[in-house]
Amino acid sequence: MSETARYLLIVFGVLAVMMSIAAGLIWVERRLLGFWQDRYGPNRVGPFGILQPLADMIKVLTKEDWVPPFADRPVFILAPAIIVITVLLAFAVVPFAPGISVADLNVGLLYFLALSSLGVYSVALGGWASDNKYALIGALRASAQMISYEVFMGLSLMGVAMLAGSFNLREIVEAQRRLWFVAPQFLGFVVFFIAGVAETHRLPFDLPEAESELVAGFHSEYSGMKFGLFFVGEYLGITLISALIATLFFGGWLGPLLPPVVWFFIKTFFFIGLFILLRATLPRPRYDQLIRFGWKVMLPLALLNLLVTGGIILAAG
Amino acid sequence: MFSILRAIWTVFLHLFRRKVTVLYPEEKPRIPPRWRGRIILSRDPDGGERCVACYLCAVACPVGCIALQAAEDEYGRRYPEFFRINFSRCIFCGFCEEACPTCAIQLTTDFEMSEYYRHNLVYEKEDLLISGPGKHPGYNFYKVAGLAIKGKDKGENENESPPVDVKGLLP
Ligand code: SF4
Ligand code: SF4
């Protein structure tokens, strides 16, 4: 197979797999939430309800796609696309298996951090363009939340980068052959996980949406497939964070017996399940509690982790 | 911190609990006999229509969804010429059943009445009338209350006592 064809295959393969995972997660999440609340969840469409995403898709695509007359039209339409694009772009550096990654960037980690920060524009612009006070409050919250969480998200990953001596995700995975980074970097893992939940604004940190306070937060005015895109973006975000947790702290594709790709997806899905479990368990904190928790607990913890890791590396020579 | 982890674990264990959902169309829920569902018109033990077209149910109905027209047969026995219930308005309060002096109108345990078109929810007398006595077997209003016929009022027949004056205060 020629190089170009191989790359095209990988690019479109990753795109297709990610989109179908994002769609499938709609079903997985509702089903798991159902189980954890002693219900069944959607189990009617197809065997075990597995065709539910298809039904949802048909429904969301045939809904009236309405742009409010008071909205800032171009921005309003652009906003949902941004989140999907940035998250999909971030998948470019994720190494699914040796040799299977769209781009083998030597600043992969920084690239991911940059794109995940860009994702917040989607929420902020969507809320702003809606010209609706609830949407605006949601967007405002999202911006404040991202600023406070972005900081220690980056810092929590520095320990990993220091241990591996590289920003390249493939090399980071290779560096974990002896020991998964979750052991020496446990604090970093916890901080990154919490930051990841906040980053994808999932429950319990879904303050930009906060159905019980803000109608639907930043996407109050959205309908049809534009609303659907926000959802796809959210599920893609969960998948991305889970994939990165697996890559950075749990040895990515490394594992015995099974082929590397399978290991990668097992680990990723484990963390996706954890995300949903968190959603099923924890109530939403108040807004100021969330920000205070970010600046007063998580940031010092991330700095401490950085300091100790640096010290140990220096001492070890 | 610890309580959060424990909560997460507890929620996870719910995965293995018995589900509380009743998978409805396959598994029917138990409906108590006093359930207020689809309304029927019942018949005497001898097979005659119980309804005497007194309009009490139509008056009692808070949403006014019962329509009927009284008529008399050749013996002076009243019956409804038509009897119509608009179930898209009915709130299943059961007041009509309480008001009915002859136990003709009764609410049943059937609730599966979905229709694609609203006008299909308007039930006519043919749809309402059943062949049996419903919840009150053996009750026949005229056997208890007597019946006025041409030339003879209630209680004027042999072996009959005059009816109780329900508006008087004397015992
Ligand atoms: S149940 Fe209530 S609302 Fe329905 S017909 Fe009887 S009185 Fe009217
Ligand atoms: S159903 Fe009962 S209350 Fe209604 S008109 Fe007939 S006899 Fe009277």
PDB file of N, CA and C and ligand atoms in Angstrom, chain B residues 41 50-57 68 83 99-102 104-105, ligand 2:
ATOM      1  N   LEU B  41     -71.572   1.576  29.701  1.00  0.00           N
ATOM      2  CA  LEU B  41     -72.972   1.592  30.130  1.00  0.00           C
ATOM      3  C   LEU B  41     -73.376   0.140  30.308  1.00  0.00           C
ATOM      4  N   ARG B  50     -79.841  -0.154  31.473  1.00  0.00           N
ATOM      5  CA  ARG B  50     -80.072   0.417  32.793  1.00  0.00           C
ATOM      6  C   ARG B  50     -80.327   1.916  32.734  1.00  0.00           C
ATOM      7  N   CYS B  51     -79.675   2.576  31.815  1.00  0.00           N
ATOM      8  CA  CYS B  51     -79.737   4.044  31.785  1.00  0.00           C
ATOM      9  C   CYS B  51     -81.172   4.512  31.576  1.00  0.00           C
ATOM     10  N   VAL B  52     -81.605   5.491  32.430  1.00  0.00           N
ATOM     11  CA  VAL B  52     -82.948   6.036  32.307  1.00  0.00           C
ATOM     12  C   VAL B  52     -82.911   7.462  31.776  1.00  0.00           C
ATOM     13  N   ALA B  53     -81.773   7.863  31.256  1.00  0.00           N
ATOM     14  CA  ALA B  53     -81.626   9.181  30.644  1.00  0.00           C
ATOM     15  C   ALA B  53     -82.069  10.287  31.572  1.00  0.00           C
ATOM     16  N   CYS B  54     -81.577  10.257  32.809  1.00  0.00           N
ATOM     17  CA  CYS B  54     -81.954  11.267  33.783  1.00  0.00           C
ATOM     18  C   CYS B  54     -81.047  12.482  33.727  1.00  0.00           C
ATOM     19  N   TYR B  55     -79.987  12.432  32.998  1.00  0.00           N
ATOM     20  CA  TYR B  55     -79.035  13.543  32.810  1.00  0.00           C
ATOM     21  C   TYR B  55     -78.191  13.828  34.041  1.00  0.00           C
ATOM     22  N   LEU B  56     -78.310  13.025  35.087  1.00  0.00           N
ATOM     23  CA  LEU B  56     -77.551  13.348  36.296  1.00  0.00           C
ATOM     24  C   LEU B  56     -76.051  13.275  36.043  1.00  0.00           C
ATOM     25  N   CYS B  57     -75.644  12.283  35.252  1.00  0.00           N
ATOM     26  CA  CYS B  57     -74.212  12.156  34.985  1.00  0.00           C
ATOM     27  C   CYS B  57     -73.713  13.342  34.177  1.00  0.00           C
ATOM     28  N   LEU B  68     -76.276  13.394  25.929  1.00  0.00           N
ATOM     29  CA  LEU B  68     -77.256  12.352  25.661  1.00  0.00           C
ATOM     30  C   LEU B  68     -78.603  12.995  25.376  1.00  0.00           C
ATOM     31  N   PHE B  83     -76.082   8.453  23.321  1.00  0.00           N
ATOM     32  CA  PHE B  83     -75.294   8.662  24.533  1.00  0.00           C
ATOM     33  C   PHE B  83     -73.853   8.776  24.085  1.00  0.00           C
ATOM     34  N   ALA B  99     -72.979   9.737  40.497  1.00  0.00           N
ATOM     35  CA  ALA B  99     -74.265  10.429  40.343  1.00  0.00           C
ATOM     36  C   ALA B  99     -75.353   9.501  39.843  1.00  0.00           C
ATOM     37  N   CYS B 100     -74.977   8.457  39.130  1.00  0.00           N
ATOM     38  CA  CYS B 100     -75.972   7.652  38.435  1.00  0.00           C
ATOM     39  C   CYS B 100     -76.863   6.884  39.410  1.00  0.00           C
ATOM     40  N   PRO B 101     -78.193   7.090  39.384  1.00  0.00           N
ATOM     41  CA  PRO B 101     -79.083   6.387  40.313  1.00  0.00           C
ATOM     42  C   PRO B 101     -79.290   4.921  39.941  1.00  0.00           C
ATOM     43  N   THR B 102     -79.014   4.560  38.721  1.00  0.00           N
ATOM     44  CA  THR B 102     -79.328   3.198  38.294  1.00  0.00           C
ATOM     45  C   THR B 102     -78.080   2.333  38.105  1.00  0.00           C
ATOM     46  N   ALA B 104     -75.926   2.595  35.967  1.00  0.00           N
ATOM     47  CA  ALA B 104     -75.766   2.288  34.555  1.00  0.00           C
ATOM     48  C   ALA B 104     -74.353   2.615  34.084  1.00  0.00           C
ATOM     49  N   ILE B 105     -73.920   3.809  34.453  1.00  0.00           N
ATOM     50  CA  ILE B 105     -72.613   4.250  33.946  1.00  0.00           C
ATOM     51  C   ILE B 105     -71.554   3.819  34.946  1.00  0.00           C
TER      52      ILE B 105
HETATM   53  S1  SF4 C   2     -76.058   6.951  32.865  1.00  0.00           S
HETATM   54 FE1  SF4 C   2     -77.056   7.058  34.833  1.00  0.00          FE
HETATM   55  S2  SF4 C   2     -76.881   9.189  35.433  1.00  0.00           S
HETATM   56 FE2  SF4 C   2     -76.411   9.127  33.271  1.00  0.00          FE
HETATM   57  S3  SF4 C   2     -78.380   9.524  32.256  1.00  0.00           S
HETATM   58 FE3  SF4 C   2     -78.181   7.308  32.418  1.00  0.00          FE
HETATM   59  S4  SF4 C   2     -79.221   6.779  34.315  1.00  0.00           S
HETATM   60 FE4  SF4 C   2     -78.846   9.003  34.392  1.00  0.00          FE
END
